[in-house]
Tab-separated table of C-alpha atoms and ligand atoms in Angstrom:
chain	number	residue	atom	x	y	z
A	1150	UNK	CA	80.416	62.114	96.928
A	1151	UNK	CA	82.608	59.499	98.582
A	1152	UNK	CA	80.682	57.617	101.296
A	1153	UNK	CA	83.139	58.752	103.977
A	1154	UNK	CA	83.619	62.340	102.855
A	1155	UNK	CA	82.775	63.696	106.304
A	1156	UNK	CA	84.456	60.997	108.384
A	1157	UNK	CA	87.357	63.210	109.474
A	1158	UNK	CA	84.979	66.073	110.205
A	1159	UNK	CA	82.839	63.882	112.504
A	1160	UNK	CA	85.834	62.345	114.278
A	1161	UNK	CA	87.052	65.763	115.368
A	1162	UNK	CA	83.700	66.788	116.910
A	1163	UNK	CA	81.344	65.654	119.619
A	1164	UNK	CA	77.815	66.840	118.761
A	1165	UNK	CA	76.986	66.969	122.495
A	1166	UNK	CA	79.771	69.502	123.057
A	1167	UNK	CA	79.820	71.749	120.004
A	1168	UNK	CA	77.038	73.847	118.457
A	1169	UNK	CA	78.470	73.102	114.997
A	1170	UNK	CA	76.297	71.019	112.669
A	1171	UNK	CA	77.336	67.345	112.819
A	1172	UNK	CA	75.163	65.400	110.365
A	1173	UNK	CA	75.265	61.701	111.192
A	1174	UNK	CA	74.714	60.477	107.669
A	1175	UNK	CA	76.288	61.911	104.596
A	1176	UNK	CA	74.362	65.016	103.760
A	1177	UNK	CA	72.749	65.179	100.372
A	1178	UNK	CA	73.897	67.941	98.114
A	1179	UNK	CA	71.960	70.936	99.390
A	1180	UNK	CA	73.536	73.726	97.435
A	1181	UNK	CA	73.559	74.497	93.745
A	1182	UNK	CA	77.163	73.402	93.596
A	1183	UNK	CA	78.480	76.958	93.709
A	1184	UNK	CA	78.256	78.101	97.326
A	1185	UNK	CA	81.225	79.692	99.033
A	1186	UNK	CA	81.578	80.892	102.585
A	1187	UNK	CA	84.414	82.596	104.461
A	1188	UNK	CA	84.233	82.403	108.242
A	1189	UNK	CA	86.357	84.541	110.550
A	1190	UNK	CA	87.457	82.175	113.265
A	1191	UNK	CA	88.869	83.531	116.518
A	1192	UNK	CA	90.441	80.239	117.574
A	1193	UNK	CA	93.822	79.905	119.355
A	1194	UNK	CA	95.224	81.640	116.293
A	1195	UNK	CA	92.934	83.911	114.284
A	1196	UNK	CA	92.258	82.686	110.744
A	1197	UNK	CA	89.687	82.831	107.989
A	1198	UNK	CA	88.132	79.558	106.796
A	1199	UNK	CA	87.547	79.566	103.050
A	1200	UNK	CA	85.057	76.893	101.986
A	1201	UNK	CA	84.046	76.039	98.429
A	1202	UNK	CA	81.154	73.699	97.691
A	1203	UNK	CA	82.314	70.705	95.682
A	1204	UNK	CA	80.738	67.252	95.371
A	1205	UNK	CA	78.175	67.873	98.109
A	1206	UNK	CA	80.616	69.070	100.768
A	1207	UNK	CA	82.493	72.268	101.590
A	1208	UNK	CA	86.146	71.827	100.661
A	1209	UNK	CA	88.031	73.952	103.197
A	1210	UNK	CA	91.230	75.905	103.724
A	1211	UNK	CA	92.269	77.823	106.845
A	1212	UNK	CA	93.878	81.109	105.758
A	1213	UNK	CA	95.742	82.726	108.698
A	1214	UNK	CA	95.833	86.225	107.164
A	1215	UNK	CA	92.659	86.023	105.099
A	1216	UNK	CA	92.268	86.711	101.392
A	1217	UNK	CA	95.093	88.725	99.830
A	1218	UNK	CA	93.856	92.151	98.722
A	1219	UNK	CA	96.316	92.623	95.881
A	1220	UNK	CA	98.499	90.544	93.564
A	1221	UNK	CA	101.737	91.354	95.363
A	1222	UNK	CA	101.333	89.148	98.416
A	1223	UNK	CA	100.339	85.469	98.466
A	1224	UNK	CA	98.903	84.107	101.678
A	1225	UNK	CA	99.310	80.696	103.239
A	1226	UNK	CA	96.167	78.510	103.049
A	1227	UNK	CA	96.172	75.269	105.017
A	1228	UNK	CA	93.916	72.566	103.598
A	1229	UNK	CA	91.562	71.202	106.282
A	1230	UNK	CA	88.899	68.521	106.417
A	1231	UNK	CA	85.773	68.715	104.246
A	1232	UNK	CA	82.829	70.298	106.055
A	1233	UNK	CA	79.112	69.493	105.629
A	1234	UNK	CA	77.008	71.867	103.542
A	1235	UNK	CA	75.131	72.949	106.691
A	1236	UNK	CA	78.356	74.594	107.855
A	1237	UNK	CA	77.889	77.391	105.299
A	1238	UNK	CA	75.316	78.918	107.686
A	1239	UNK	CA	77.203	78.283	110.919
A	1240	UNK	CA	78.319	81.047	113.245
A	1241	UNK	CA	78.661	81.016	116.990
A	1242	UNK	CA	80.890	80.106	119.876
A	1243	UNK	CA	82.729	76.777	119.834
A	1244	UNK	CA	83.441	75.987	123.518
A	1245	UNK	CA	87.023	76.365	124.732
A	1246	UNK	CA	88.776	73.014	124.857
A	1247	UNK	CA	86.828	71.697	121.860
A	1248	UNK	CA	88.360	71.442	118.397
A	1249	UNK	CA	88.542	75.010	117.000
A	1250	UNK	CA	87.334	76.526	120.289
A	1251	UNK	CA	86.507	80.230	119.924
A	1252	UNK	CA	84.130	82.659	118.262
A	1253	UNK	CA	83.267	82.137	114.597
A	1254	UNK	CA	81.252	84.431	112.388
A	1255	UNK	CA	80.406	84.561	108.716
A	1256	UNK	CA	82.738	87.055	107.080
A	1257	UNK	CA	81.177	86.640	103.645
A	1258	UNK	CA	79.015	84.219	101.746
A	1259	UNK	CA	77.926	83.975	98.129
A	1260	UNK	CA	78.440	82.031	94.953
A	1261	UNK	CA	81.563	81.224	93.000
A	1262	UNK	CA	82.582	79.960	89.581
A	1263	UNK	CA	85.162	77.244	89.116
A	1264	UNK	CA	87.714	77.935	86.389
A	1265	UNK	CA	89.944	74.964	87.197
A	1266	UNK	CA	89.895	72.259	89.865
A	1267	UNK	CA	92.753	69.773	90.114
A	1268	UNK	CA	94.666	68.046	92.916
A	1269	UNK	CA	97.210	70.857	92.997
A	1270	UNK	CA	95.412	73.943	91.747
A	1271	UNK	CA	91.981	75.516	92.168
A	1272	UNK	CA	91.090	78.632	90.183
A	1273	UNK	CA	87.857	80.357	91.029
A	1274	UNK	CA	85.920	83.628	90.905
A	1275	UNK	CA	84.154	84.802	94.071
A	1276	UNK	CA	80.858	86.682	93.892
A	1277	UNK	CA	80.391	87.830	97.464
A	1278	UNK	CA	79.649	91.163	99.052
A	1279	UNK	CA	83.134	91.575	100.554
A	1280	UNK	CA	85.064	88.989	98.560
A	1281	UNK	CA	84.996	89.406	94.814
A	1282	UNK	CA	87.386	88.581	92.004
A	1283	UNK	CA	89.606	85.811	90.679
A	1284	UNK	CA	91.825	83.796	92.970
A	1285	UNK	CA	93.996	80.720	92.627
A	1286	UNK	CA	94.882	78.219	95.327
A	1287	UNK	CA	97.985	76.179	94.584
A	1288	UNK	CA	99.495	73.350	96.570
A	1289	UNK	CA	103.049	73.820	97.834
A	1290	UNK	CA	103.430	70.612	99.881
A	1291	UNK	CA	101.349	68.413	102.178
A	1292	UNK	CA	98.448	70.392	103.611
A	1293	UNK	CA	100.057	73.683	102.689
A	1294	UNK	CA	98.711	75.693	99.819
A	1295	UNK	CA	99.039	79.357	98.876
A	1296	UNK	CA	96.279	81.686	97.771
A	1297	UNK	CA	96.971	84.360	95.158
A	1298	UNK	CA	94.714	87.113	93.868
A	1299	UNK	CA	94.681	87.191	90.067
A	1300	UNK	CA	92.567	90.316	89.507
A	1301	UNK	CA	93.922	93.809	90.070
A	1302	UNK	CA	92.821	95.203	93.435
A	1303	UNK	CA	89.631	97.211	93.773
A	1304	UNK	CA	89.516	100.738	92.307
A	1305	UNK	CA	91.480	103.228	94.430
A	1306	UNK	CA	93.168	100.529	96.499
A	1307	UNK	CA	96.261	101.671	98.369
A	1308	UNK	CA	98.491	98.989	99.879
A	1309	UNK	CA	99.396	99.074	103.541
A	1310	UNK	CA	102.611	101.138	103.773
A	1311	UNK	CA	105.697	99.401	105.173
A	1312	UNK	CA	106.841	102.433	107.150
A	1313	UNK	CA	105.325	105.720	108.285
A	1314	UNK	CA	107.628	107.682	110.532
A	1315	UNK	CA	105.841	109.432	113.390
A	1316	UNK	CA	105.059	113.123	113.166
A	1317	UNK	CA	106.586	115.085	116.043
A	1318	UNK	CA	105.539	118.247	117.919
A	1319	UNK	CA	107.506	121.441	118.411
A	1320	UNK	CA	107.943	122.632	122.011
A	1321	UNK	CA	106.642	126.048	122.972
A	1322	UNK	CA	106.087	127.959	126.209
A	1323	UNK	CA	102.414	128.673	125.491
A	1324	UNK	CA	99.578	127.487	123.306
A	1325	UNK	CA	99.308	128.982	119.822
A	1326	UNK	CA	96.520	131.376	118.812
A	1327	UNK	CA	93.753	131.248	117.902
A	1328	UNK	CA	92.973	128.518	120.427
A	1329	UNK	CA	89.911	127.404	118.459
A	1330	UNK	CA	92.111	126.213	115.559
A	1331	UNK	CA	93.467	123.389	117.715
A	1332	UNK	CA	92.374	120.432	119.760
A	1333	UNK	CA	94.217	119.462	122.922
A	1334	UNK	CA	95.372	116.149	124.276
A	1335	UNK	CA	97.678	114.723	126.899
A	1336	UNK	CA	101.229	113.615	126.190
A	1337	UNK	CA	101.478	110.200	127.854
A	1338	UNK	CA	105.175	109.725	128.714
A	1339	UNK	CA	105.105	106.414	126.875
A	1340	UNK	CA	106.980	104.838	123.999
A	1341	UNK	CA	105.802	106.151	120.654
A	1342	UNK	CA	104.626	103.258	118.492
A	1343	UNK	CA	103.139	103.092	115.025
A	1344	UNK	CA	101.133	99.866	114.755
A	1345	UNK	CA	100.438	98.244	111.378
A	1346	UNK	CA	97.517	95.807	111.405
A	1347	UNK	CA	97.307	93.344	108.527
A	1348	UNK	CA	95.390	90.078	108.425
A	1349	UNK	CA	94.476	90.508	112.090
A	1350	UNK	CA	98.170	90.631	113.102
A	1351	UNK	CA	100.070	93.632	114.530
A	1352	UNK	CA	103.507	94.985	113.719
A	1353	UNK	CA	104.708	97.752	116.019
A	1354	UNK	CA	107.625	100.052	115.229
A	1355	UNK	CA	109.136	102.670	117.526
A	1356	UNK	CA	110.077	106.163	116.355
A	1357	UNK	CA	113.572	104.893	115.476
A	1358	UNK	CA	112.299	101.739	113.755
A	1359	UNK	CA	112.879	99.376	116.635
A	1360	UNK	CA	110.483	96.432	116.168
A	1361	UNK	CA	108.412	96.307	119.366
A	1362	UNK	CA	105.929	93.636	118.278
A	1363	UNK	CA	107.261	90.683	120.258
A	1364	UNK	CA	107.772	92.749	123.419
A	1365	UNK	CA	104.144	93.920	123.535
A	1366	UNK	CA	101.914	90.860	122.993
A	1367	UNK	CA	98.971	92.982	124.231
A	1368	UNK	CA	98.762	94.349	120.695
A	1369	UNK	CA	97.742	90.944	119.312
A	1370	UNK	CA	94.250	91.156	120.753
A	1371	UNK	CA	93.780	94.670	119.397
A	1372	UNK	CA	94.813	93.481	115.920
A	1373	UNK	CA	92.529	90.431	116.095
A	1374	UNK	CA	89.627	92.720	117.019
A	1375	UNK	CA	90.280	94.744	113.857
A	1376	UNK	CA	89.892	91.497	111.885
A	1377	UNK	CA	90.538	91.802	108.168
A	1378	UNK	CA	90.790	95.611	108.157
A	1379	UNK	CA	94.176	96.994	107.186
A	1380	UNK	CA	94.933	99.815	109.602
A	1381	UNK	CA	97.922	101.933	110.649
A	1382	UNK	CA	97.588	103.510	114.087
A	1383	UNK	CA	99.783	106.034	115.869
A	1384	UNK	CA	99.976	106.162	119.618
A	1385	UNK	CA	102.001	105.523	122.746
A	1386	UNK	CA	102.627	102.381	124.782
A	1387	UNK	CA	102.074	103.410	128.398
A	1388	UNK	CA	102.589	101.591	131.706
A	1389	UNK	CA	100.226	102.922	134.368
A	1390	UNK	CA	101.215	102.477	138.010
A	1391	UNK	CA	98.900	101.647	140.951
A	1392	UNK	CA	97.786	105.279	141.090
A	1393	UNK	CA	96.930	105.187	137.384
A	1394	UNK	CA	99.854	107.463	136.523
A	1395	UNK	CA	102.164	106.700	133.602
A	1396	UNK	CA	105.466	105.286	134.853
A	1397	UNK	CA	108.655	105.438	132.764
A	1398	UNK	CA	110.388	103.026	135.150
A	1399	UNK	CA	107.716	100.361	134.776
A	1400	UNK	CA	107.661	100.858	131.026
A	1401	UNK	CA	111.419	100.418	130.775
A	1402	UNK	CA	111.175	96.983	132.342
A	1403	UNK	CA	108.947	96.060	129.409
A	1404	UNK	CA	111.005	97.671	126.648
A	1405	UNK	CA	114.192	96.072	128.023
A	1406	UNK	CA	112.751	92.537	128.098
A	1407	UNK	CA	114.060	90.289	125.364
A	1408	UNK	CA	113.467	86.596	126.090
A	1409	UNK	CA	110.000	85.155	125.398
A	1410	UNK	CA	109.678	83.761	128.946
A	1411	UNK	CA	110.638	87.118	130.471
A	1412	UNK	CA	108.110	88.877	128.240
A	1413	UNK	CA	105.338	86.412	129.192
A	1414	UNK	CA	105.997	87.012	132.875
A	1415	UNK	CA	106.169	90.804	132.543
A	1416	UNK	CA	102.893	90.996	130.593
A	1417	UNK	CA	101.149	89.817	133.758
A	1418	UNK	CA	103.242	91.892	136.210
A	1419	UNK	CA	103.524	95.130	134.254
A	1420	UNK	CA	100.561	95.504	131.922
A	1421	UNK	CA	100.892	98.095	129.187
A	1422	UNK	CA	98.159	100.095	127.461
A	1423	UNK	CA	98.373	101.277	123.876
A	1424	UNK	CA	96.973	104.811	123.898
A	1425	UNK	CA	95.940	105.520	120.305
A	1426	UNK	CA	95.731	109.088	119.013
A	1427	UNK	CA	95.815	108.918	115.219
A	1428	UNK	CA	94.934	106.735	112.235
A	1429	UNK	CA	97.184	106.950	109.169
A	1430	UNK	CA	95.745	104.246	106.924
A	1431	UNK	CA	92.319	102.672	106.968
A	1432	UNK	CA	90.367	100.284	104.742
A	1433	UNK	CA	92.838	100.351	101.851
A	1434	UNK	CA	93.322	104.136	101.782
A	1435	UNK	CA	96.004	106.377	103.189
A	1436	UNK	CA	94.444	108.873	105.567
A	1437	UNK	CA	97.633	110.856	106.256
A	1438	UNK	CA	96.680	113.734	103.927
A	1439	UNK	CA	93.308	114.241	105.619
A	1440	UNK	CA	92.989	117.096	108.106
A	1441	UNK	CA	93.510	116.073	111.726
A	1442	UNK	CA	89.841	116.616	112.548
A	1443	UNK	CA	88.799	114.070	109.883
A	1444	UNK	CA	91.409	111.525	110.942
A	1445	UNK	CA	90.171	111.947	114.484
A	1446	UNK	CA	86.575	111.208	113.384
A	1447	UNK	CA	87.777	108.038	111.592
A	1448	UNK	CA	89.727	107.003	114.682
A	1449	UNK	CA	86.672	107.475	116.884
A	1450	UNK	CA	84.577	105.420	114.450
A	1451	UNK	CA	86.885	102.457	115.221
A	1452	UNK	CA	85.820	102.641	118.912
A	1453	UNK	CA	89.208	101.423	120.089
A	1454	UNK	CA	88.711	100.562	123.717
A	1455	UNK	CA	89.729	97.223	125.157
A	1456	UNK	CA	91.609	95.360	127.837
A	1457	UNK	CA	94.933	96.961	126.919
A	1458	UNK	CA	94.185	99.754	124.484
A	1459	UNK	CA	92.185	102.969	124.460
A	1460	UNK	CA	91.579	106.042	122.340
A	1461	UNK	CA	93.361	109.088	123.746
A	1462	UNK	CA	90.764	111.672	124.787
A	1463	UNK	CA	90.876	115.045	123.110
A	1464	UNK	CA	89.377	118.411	124.052
A	1465	UNK	CA	88.165	121.054	121.639
A	1466	UNK	CA	88.877	124.140	123.708
A	1467	UNK	CA	90.079	125.398	127.094
A	1468	UNK	CA	93.686	124.156	127.044
A	1469	UNK	CA	94.159	125.511	130.569
A	1470	UNK	CA	91.692	122.955	131.917
A	1471	UNK	CA	93.521	120.201	130.010
A	1472	UNK	CA	96.801	121.497	131.413
A	1473	UNK	CA	95.446	121.345	134.968
A	1474	UNK	CA	94.206	117.774	134.415
A	1475	UNK	CA	97.546	116.712	132.884
A	1476	UNK	CA	99.428	118.169	135.828
A	1477	UNK	CA	97.174	116.395	138.305
A	1478	UNK	CA	97.942	113.105	136.545
A	1479	UNK	CA	101.667	113.799	136.646
A	1480	UNK	CA	101.969	114.100	132.879
A	1481	UNK	CA	104.763	116.063	131.234
A	1482	UNK	CA	102.947	117.989	128.532
A	1483	UNK	CA	99.793	118.876	126.647
A	1484	UNK	CA	99.846	118.845	122.853
A	1485	UNK	CA	97.850	121.240	120.699
A	1486	UNK	CA	97.036	119.767	117.279
A	1487	UNK	CA	95.940	121.991	114.448
A	1488	UNK	CA	92.540	120.800	113.254
A	1489	UNK	CA	93.235	121.462	109.567
A	1490	UNK	CA	96.707	119.940	109.446
A	1491	UNK	CA	97.632	116.775	107.564
A	1492	UNK	CA	99.907	114.157	109.112
A	1493	UNK	CA	103.508	114.966	108.226
A	1494	UNK	CA	105.478	111.704	108.569
A	1495	UNK	CA	108.879	112.039	110.204
A	1496	UNK	CA	108.549	115.799	110.547
A	1497	UNK	CA	108.738	118.043	113.575
A	1498	UNK	CA	105.883	120.316	112.673
A	1499	UNK	CA	104.423	123.563	113.994
A	1500	UNK	CA	101.005	121.994	113.438
A	1501	UNK	CA	101.611	120.127	116.687
A	1502	UNK	CA	102.690	122.262	119.643
A	1503	UNK	CA	103.806	120.668	122.909
A	1504	UNK	CA	103.554	122.751	126.083
A	1505	UNK	CA	105.215	121.390	129.222
A	1506	UNK	CA	103.345	121.143	132.490
A	1507	UNK	CA	105.025	122.587	135.583
A	1508	UNK	CA	105.126	119.317	137.513
B	688	LIG	MN1	88.724	77.318	111.523
């Protein structure tokens, strides 16, 4: 190991201010030479730190979208300073204002095999619990590298779809029989949005494929919370007024905003909530063919509830009570969803029946 291998690492950190390990002399080689760790780091921008033990230190790359899951997409990996071996066990909160301020936890840890290690290319096989398989890092210029998965994806892997058009309800005057075949939920008078979460980043598309992502920065925190899980959610973006009623007028001020400064200002003035009611893809599988009742159970297992998102409540029976509650909240309709029905992308389907309130 070079005598100053950790010089850059130490310069960036004050051991009195950060809980990170800051060894004052060059650590002796503590591993068996084959340790890897991947830390999920909720810094200013979410990223995953990939560290491979080499020459007594952890050689490190910051990967904004995490490890690629298949061979089709390479991810950027930014080479960062070598870290001490002790860092392989580090997790915790780096104080705001310090270098890398934010929450860090160990996403995976294990051993790896080196197949090739040169200045421009590192080929390796990960043996972790979440990260397994052959990868190659290759330098593209300066600190920038790319990471590519060389193995086929795991058995049964389904890639995140690029587009799922929302399923739509049919309007009726009354709820369909038998009532027990359906569950009931509010219609929120919002903007329908399908949100694709990949590498902790959101992409939101409206029903007519308008890209809403930049206009609703609230979705970024939701996506970061989902971490490395690939998820497609269906729901509505809703602006609630002072009386906690959905307001189309308030919402329009948000959908009409275009400039970044205008959007930043409006996020504070007119907060928007993403009300989620379905999950169409989860953990590398499409869930669209599952019956509604099973998709709903998966959605609830995600416990989506945060500063600007929530899971739309649903009721198993008594649509009249739901109707009364919807009316009291000034909502336009209640939707009955057939428990056994799959998600039918882009279709107006009798499996979803919308009944107007008499507001
Ligand atoms: Mn980091």
